[in-house]
Short mmCIF file of C-alpha atoms and ligand atoms in Angstrom, two decimals:
data_model
loop_
_atom_site.label_atom_id
_atom_site.label_comp_id
_atom_site.label_asym_id
_atom_site.label_seq_id
_atom_site.Cartn_x
_atom_site.Cartn_y
_atom_site.Cartn_z
CA MET A 23 48.16 205.91 37.27
CA PRO A 24 50.74 207.41 39.67
CA VAL A 25 53.89 205.33 39.47
CA LEU A 26 53.90 204.08 43.08
CA ASP A 27 50.33 202.81 42.63
CA ARG A 28 51.67 200.41 40.01
CA PHE A 29 53.56 198.62 42.79
CA ARG A 30 50.37 198.02 44.82
CA LEU A 31 49.13 194.46 45.29
CA ASP A 32 45.72 195.15 46.81
CA GLU A 33 43.29 192.24 46.52
CA LYS A 34 46.07 189.97 45.26
CA THR A 35 47.09 186.70 46.89
CA ALA A 36 50.73 185.68 47.12
CA ILE A 37 52.33 182.40 48.16
CA VAL A 38 55.85 182.75 49.56
CA THR A 39 57.70 179.47 50.03
CA GLY A 40 60.09 179.70 52.96
CA GLY A 41 58.21 182.83 54.04
CA ASN A 42 58.88 182.13 57.72
CA ARG A 43 62.48 183.38 57.90
CA GLY A 44 65.37 184.99 56.06
CA ILE A 45 64.78 186.46 52.60
CA GLY A 46 61.34 184.84 52.28
CA ARG A 47 60.15 186.45 55.54
CA ALA A 48 61.18 189.90 54.28
CA ILE A 49 59.51 189.29 50.92
CA ALA A 50 56.28 188.10 52.58
CA GLN A 51 56.25 191.21 54.76
CA ALA A 52 56.92 193.52 51.80
CA LEU A 53 54.21 191.95 49.61
CA ALA A 54 51.74 192.31 52.51
CA GLU A 55 52.74 195.95 53.00
CA ALA A 56 51.98 196.44 49.29
CA GLY A 57 48.49 195.02 49.94
CA ALA A 58 48.66 191.29 49.12
CA ASN A 59 47.18 188.49 51.20
CA ILE A 60 49.95 186.07 52.07
CA VAL A 61 50.35 182.31 52.36
CA VAL A 62 53.54 181.36 54.18
CA ALA A 63 54.55 177.90 52.92
CA ASN A 64 57.45 176.24 54.71
CA ARG A 65 58.28 173.06 56.61
CA ASN A 66 58.43 174.24 60.23
CA GLU A 67 54.81 174.67 61.30
CA LYS A 68 55.46 176.77 64.40
CA SER A 69 57.66 179.40 62.75
CA GLY A 70 55.33 179.54 59.73
CA GLU A 71 52.35 180.26 62.01
CA LYS A 72 54.38 182.86 63.90
CA ALA A 73 55.46 184.68 60.73
CA ALA A 74 51.92 184.66 59.33
CA ALA A 75 50.52 186.05 62.61
CA GLU A 76 53.18 188.78 62.80
CA ILE A 77 52.61 189.87 59.21
CA ALA A 78 48.82 190.01 59.74
CA ASN A 79 49.41 192.05 62.87
CA ASP A 80 51.74 194.53 61.13
CA THR A 81 49.70 195.06 57.95
CA ASP A 82 46.11 195.17 56.68
CA SER A 83 46.59 191.83 54.92
CA GLU A 84 45.10 188.45 55.62
CA THR A 85 47.64 185.72 56.07
CA ARG A 86 47.74 181.99 56.45
CA ALA A 87 50.50 179.49 57.15
CA VAL A 88 50.38 176.17 55.31
CA GLN A 89 53.00 173.64 56.31
CA THR A 90 54.66 172.56 53.07
CA ASP A 91 57.60 170.55 51.82
CA VAL A 92 58.27 172.04 48.38
CA ALA A 93 60.12 168.90 47.27
CA ASP A 94 57.06 166.72 47.91
CA GLU A 95 54.42 166.73 45.18
CA ASP A 96 51.47 165.82 47.44
CA SER A 97 52.44 168.50 49.93
CA VAL A 98 52.68 171.18 47.22
CA ARG A 99 49.35 170.14 45.69
CA ALA A 100 47.67 170.33 49.11
CA MET A 101 49.17 173.77 49.79
CA VAL A 102 47.89 175.13 46.48
CA THR A 103 44.41 173.67 47.11
CA ALA A 104 44.34 175.19 50.61
CA THR A 105 45.34 178.60 49.20
CA VAL A 106 42.60 178.56 46.56
CA GLU A 107 40.02 177.43 49.13
CA GLU A 108 41.01 180.28 51.43
CA PHE A 109 41.58 183.14 48.99
CA GLY A 110 39.88 182.09 45.73
CA ALA A 111 42.81 182.59 43.34
CA ILE A 112 46.60 182.94 43.32
CA ASP A 113 48.18 186.00 41.71
CA VAL A 114 51.80 185.72 42.85
CA LEU A 115 54.10 182.80 43.60
CA VAL A 116 57.50 183.41 45.17
CA ASN A 117 59.69 180.31 44.89
CA ASN A 118 62.07 181.23 47.68
CA ALA A 119 62.61 178.04 49.73
CA GLY A 120 66.16 176.84 49.32
CA VAL A 121 69.06 175.08 50.99
CA VAL A 122 72.80 174.84 50.49
CA ILE A 123 75.28 172.13 51.46
CA HIS A 124 78.94 173.06 51.66
CA GLU A 125 80.79 170.01 50.43
CA ALA A 126 83.52 169.34 47.89
CA ALA A 127 82.22 167.70 44.70
CA GLU A 128 84.61 164.76 45.08
CA GLU A 129 83.20 164.03 48.56
CA MET A 130 79.53 164.78 47.94
CA THR A 131 77.12 161.87 48.27
CA VAL A 132 74.21 161.36 45.92
CA ASP A 133 71.87 161.96 48.88
CA GLU A 134 73.46 165.35 49.53
CA TRP A 135 73.24 166.25 45.85
CA ASN A 136 69.59 165.17 45.67
CA ARG A 137 68.61 167.06 48.81
CA VAL A 138 69.77 170.39 47.39
CA VAL A 139 68.53 169.86 43.84
CA ASN A 140 65.19 168.45 45.02
CA ILE A 141 64.37 171.38 47.28
CA ASN A 142 65.78 174.17 45.12
CA LEU A 143 64.99 173.02 41.59
CA ARG A 144 62.31 170.34 41.85
CA GLY A 145 60.54 172.50 44.46
CA THR A 146 60.51 175.43 42.04
CA PHE A 147 59.10 173.20 39.31
CA LEU A 148 56.41 171.64 41.54
CA CYS A 149 55.17 174.93 43.00
CA SER A 150 55.19 176.58 39.57
CA LYS A 151 53.31 173.64 38.04
CA TYR A 152 50.43 173.59 40.52
CA VAL A 153 50.19 177.35 40.96
CA GLY A 154 50.50 177.86 37.19
CA ARG A 155 47.49 175.61 36.60
CA GLU A 156 45.44 177.85 38.90
CA MET A 157 46.76 181.02 37.25
CA MET A 158 45.73 179.64 33.87
CA GLU A 159 42.16 179.32 35.19
CA SER A 160 42.10 182.98 36.25
CA ASP A 161 43.78 186.13 34.94
CA GLY A 162 47.36 184.87 34.87
CA GLY A 163 49.88 186.04 37.42
CA SER A 164 53.50 186.56 38.33
CA ILE A 165 55.92 183.83 39.34
CA LEU A 166 59.26 184.90 40.72
CA SER A 167 61.94 182.56 41.88
CA VAL A 168 64.80 183.42 44.17
CA SER A 169 67.75 182.11 42.23
CA SER A 170 71.25 183.34 43.13
CA MET A 171 74.27 185.05 41.67
CA SER A 172 75.70 181.53 42.08
CA ALA A 173 73.84 180.68 38.87
CA PHE A 174 76.31 182.94 37.04
CA VAL A 175 79.59 182.88 38.97
CA ALA A 176 81.67 180.48 41.04
CA ASN A 177 81.63 181.06 44.78
CA TYR A 178 84.80 181.13 46.84
CA PRO A 179 86.09 179.82 49.23
CA GLN A 180 83.12 177.59 50.09
CA ARG A 181 82.41 174.51 47.97
CA GLN A 182 78.83 174.07 46.80
CA VAL A 183 78.45 172.58 43.31
CA SER A 184 74.96 171.17 43.91
CA TYR A 185 73.69 174.60 44.95
CA ASN A 186 75.15 176.37 41.92
CA ALA A 187 73.80 173.66 39.60
CA SER A 188 70.33 174.01 41.13
CA LYS A 189 70.35 177.80 40.78
CA GLY A 190 71.60 177.61 37.19
CA GLY A 191 68.72 175.22 36.58
CA ILE A 192 66.23 177.72 38.01
CA GLU A 193 67.50 180.39 35.60
CA ALA A 194 67.11 178.11 32.56
CA PHE A 195 63.75 176.81 33.82
CA THR A 196 62.54 180.39 34.20
CA ARG A 197 63.40 181.46 30.65
CA GLN A 198 61.70 178.40 29.17
CA LEU A 199 58.62 178.67 31.39
CA ALA A 200 58.30 182.38 30.56
CA SER A 201 58.20 181.42 26.89
CA GLU A 202 55.64 178.63 27.37
CA TRP A 203 53.30 180.55 29.71
CA ALA A 204 53.30 184.07 28.22
CA GLU A 205 50.17 183.11 26.28
CA HIS A 206 48.43 182.45 29.62
CA GLY A 207 49.28 185.89 30.99
CA ILE A 208 51.81 184.41 33.41
CA ARG A 209 55.09 186.26 33.78
CA VAL A 210 58.08 184.33 35.11
CA ASN A 211 61.22 186.04 36.40
CA THR A 212 64.02 185.57 38.91
CA ILE A 213 65.82 187.57 41.54
CA ALA A 214 69.47 186.55 41.83
CA PRO A 215 70.80 187.78 45.18
CA GLY A 216 74.41 187.98 46.19
CA TYR A 217 75.44 187.46 49.81
CA ILE A 218 72.55 188.34 52.12
CA ARG A 219 72.90 187.94 55.87
CA THR A 220 70.62 185.01 56.93
CA ASP A 221 70.91 181.56 58.54
CA ASN A 222 72.14 180.49 55.11
CA THR A 223 75.24 182.74 55.18
CA ASP A 224 75.81 181.99 58.88
CA GLN A 225 76.23 178.37 57.76
CA ALA A 226 79.01 179.48 55.38
CA ASP A 227 80.69 181.51 58.12
CA ALA A 228 81.40 178.18 59.82
CA VAL A 229 83.47 177.11 56.77
CA ASP A 230 86.06 179.87 57.13
CA PRO A 231 86.27 182.60 59.81
CA ASP A 232 87.60 185.08 57.20
CA ILE A 233 84.80 184.37 54.76
CA ASP A 234 83.03 187.73 55.13
CA GLU A 235 86.22 189.62 54.28
CA ILE A 236 86.92 187.36 51.30
CA TRP A 237 83.38 187.96 49.99
CA LYS A 238 83.51 191.69 50.63
CA SER A 239 86.78 191.99 48.69
CA GLU A 240 84.80 191.02 45.56
CA MET A 241 81.90 193.41 46.19
CA LEU A 242 81.58 197.01 45.00
CA LEU A 243 79.21 198.13 47.75
CA PRO A 244 80.56 198.21 51.30
CA ASP A 245 78.55 195.67 53.26
CA ILE A 246 76.74 192.35 53.14
CA ALA A 247 73.08 193.25 52.76
CA GLY A 248 70.03 192.08 54.70
CA PRO A 249 66.82 190.38 53.47
CA GLU A 250 65.07 193.78 53.44
CA ASP A 251 67.42 194.81 50.60
CA VAL A 252 66.02 192.02 48.37
CA ALA A 253 62.32 192.42 49.22
CA PRO A 254 61.62 195.63 47.21
CA THR A 255 62.68 193.87 44.00
CA ALA A 256 60.13 191.15 44.78
CA VAL A 257 57.37 193.76 45.07
CA PHE A 258 58.45 195.15 41.70
CA LEU A 259 58.42 191.74 39.98
CA ALA A 260 55.14 190.70 41.63
CA SER A 261 53.30 193.86 40.62
CA ASP A 262 52.15 195.60 37.45
CA ALA A 263 55.20 197.86 37.74
CA SER A 264 57.07 195.06 35.92
CA ARG A 265 54.26 194.07 33.56
CA TYR A 266 56.54 194.30 30.49
CA MET A 267 59.13 191.92 32.00
CA THR A 268 59.22 188.17 31.67
CA GLY A 269 62.01 185.62 31.42
CA ALA A 270 64.32 188.11 33.12
CA SER A 271 66.73 187.92 36.02
CA ILE A 272 67.52 190.81 38.36
CA VAL A 273 70.85 190.53 40.15
CA VAL A 274 70.91 192.11 43.65
CA ASP A 275 74.48 191.49 44.75
CA GLY A 276 76.25 194.67 45.81
CA GLY A 277 78.22 194.46 42.58
CA TYR A 278 79.83 191.08 43.34
CA THR A 279 79.34 189.64 39.85
CA VAL A 280 80.78 192.72 38.17
CA ARG A 281 84.33 191.79 39.22
P1 NAP B 309 67.38 180.54 55.12
O1 NAP B 309 67.36 181.69 56.05
O2 NAP B 309 68.30 179.41 55.38
O3 NAP B 309 65.88 180.00 54.96
C1 NAP B 309 65.61 178.90 54.15
C2 NAP B 309 64.12 178.85 53.96
O4 NAP B 309 63.78 177.77 53.07
C3 NAP B 309 63.38 178.62 55.26
O5 NAP B 309 62.25 179.42 55.26
C4 NAP B 309 63.01 177.13 55.17
O6 NAP B 309 61.85 176.79 55.90
C5 NAP B 309 62.75 177.00 53.69
N1 NAP B 309 62.84 175.61 53.23
C6 NAP B 309 63.95 174.83 53.15
N2 NAP B 309 63.60 173.61 52.69
C7 NAP B 309 62.27 173.62 52.48
C8 NAP B 309 61.34 172.67 52.00
N3 NAP B 309 61.72 171.43 51.63
N4 NAP B 309 60.05 173.02 51.88
C9 NAP B 309 59.64 174.26 52.25
N5 NAP B 309 60.47 175.21 52.72
C10 NAP B 309 61.77 174.89 52.84
O7 NAP B 309 67.71 180.99 53.64
P2 NAP B 309 67.76 182.41 52.93
O8 NAP B 309 69.16 182.87 52.95
O9 NAP B 309 66.67 183.29 53.39
O10 NAP B 309 67.48 181.94 51.43
C11 NAP B 309 66.24 182.05 50.80
C12 NAP B 309 66.46 181.83 49.32
O11 NAP B 309 67.40 182.80 48.84
C13 NAP B 309 67.06 180.47 48.99
O12 NAP B 309 66.51 179.97 47.80
C14 NAP B 309 68.53 180.77 48.82
O13 NAP B 309 69.19 179.84 48.01
C15 NAP B 309 68.44 182.14 48.17
N6 NAP B 309 69.66 182.92 48.27
C16 NAP B 309 70.17 183.26 49.50
C17 NAP B 309 71.35 184.01 49.54
C18 NAP B 309 71.96 184.44 50.84
O14 NAP B 309 73.11 184.93 50.81
N7 NAP B 309 71.31 184.33 51.96
C19 NAP B 309 71.97 184.40 48.36
C20 NAP B 309 71.41 184.03 47.15
C21 NAP B 309 70.25 183.30 47.11
P3 NAP B 309 61.96 176.01 57.32
O15 NAP B 309 62.43 177.03 58.33
O16 NAP B 309 60.58 175.55 57.57
O17 NAP B 309 62.95 174.91 57.12
#
């Protein structure tokens, strides 16, 4: 098979949590361009519907928006059921939904801690659990979670211990799940981005006006990337092009973690 054909996702169905904006929006678009039908699963109904309509308009793929709170078990279960009813099976899950709170550890409330860990880590577990059950009933599939370089390094100058703990948890969760589900034909991997320009990084810009320059001083490549610079790696991990990879993490960070 020609190598680029191995990246195709024709007749596959992919769920992208947080597919309405930022990195998830770019991943949803890229998976659709590679041929997959897309379910956009996020909280804000209007922007989810808008993203799904735009992606359907731009590509040959079928799309659907399902309002979902990834931290809520009933909501995740309903989203997975709706996806199977619509498309028959699920081949790809992208656990992308995530939040960050910039707060010093000594000031952080338990509610703030729980909010971040529940969305980032519990959400990844819940979506993987219910999608994994469906994948076990069919031909397996590919689960990829958007972790972060923050799983491996400390961030500076912003303070964000709950975020880094949640992302470290996703990395450990991924290795263990890859081991447990290989026998079901389910591959489990992560993408660990560095700083990517989205609403998420705009939130950090409010912490320190010089933050971009501080970040860039640690990077090898010249600029802070955009969501479209992460999306091709998602197509790779979702597709047969990566069929010999599981339990792995791909860092896409402009060289930040090297220094
Ligand atoms: P973003 O622009 O702030 O978007 C966050 C996304 O998560 C939105 O689509 C949001 O949906 C969704 N979301 C939040 N809570 C949710 C919930 N409870 N249930 C369902 N969806 C929920 O963020 P981003 O920068 O694109 O980040 C996407 C992922 O990449 C996150 O996991 C983030 O940690 C990771 N990441 C980002 C960077 C970066 O520099 N940007 C770096 C490394 C890793 P609504 O609009 O409906 O709220």
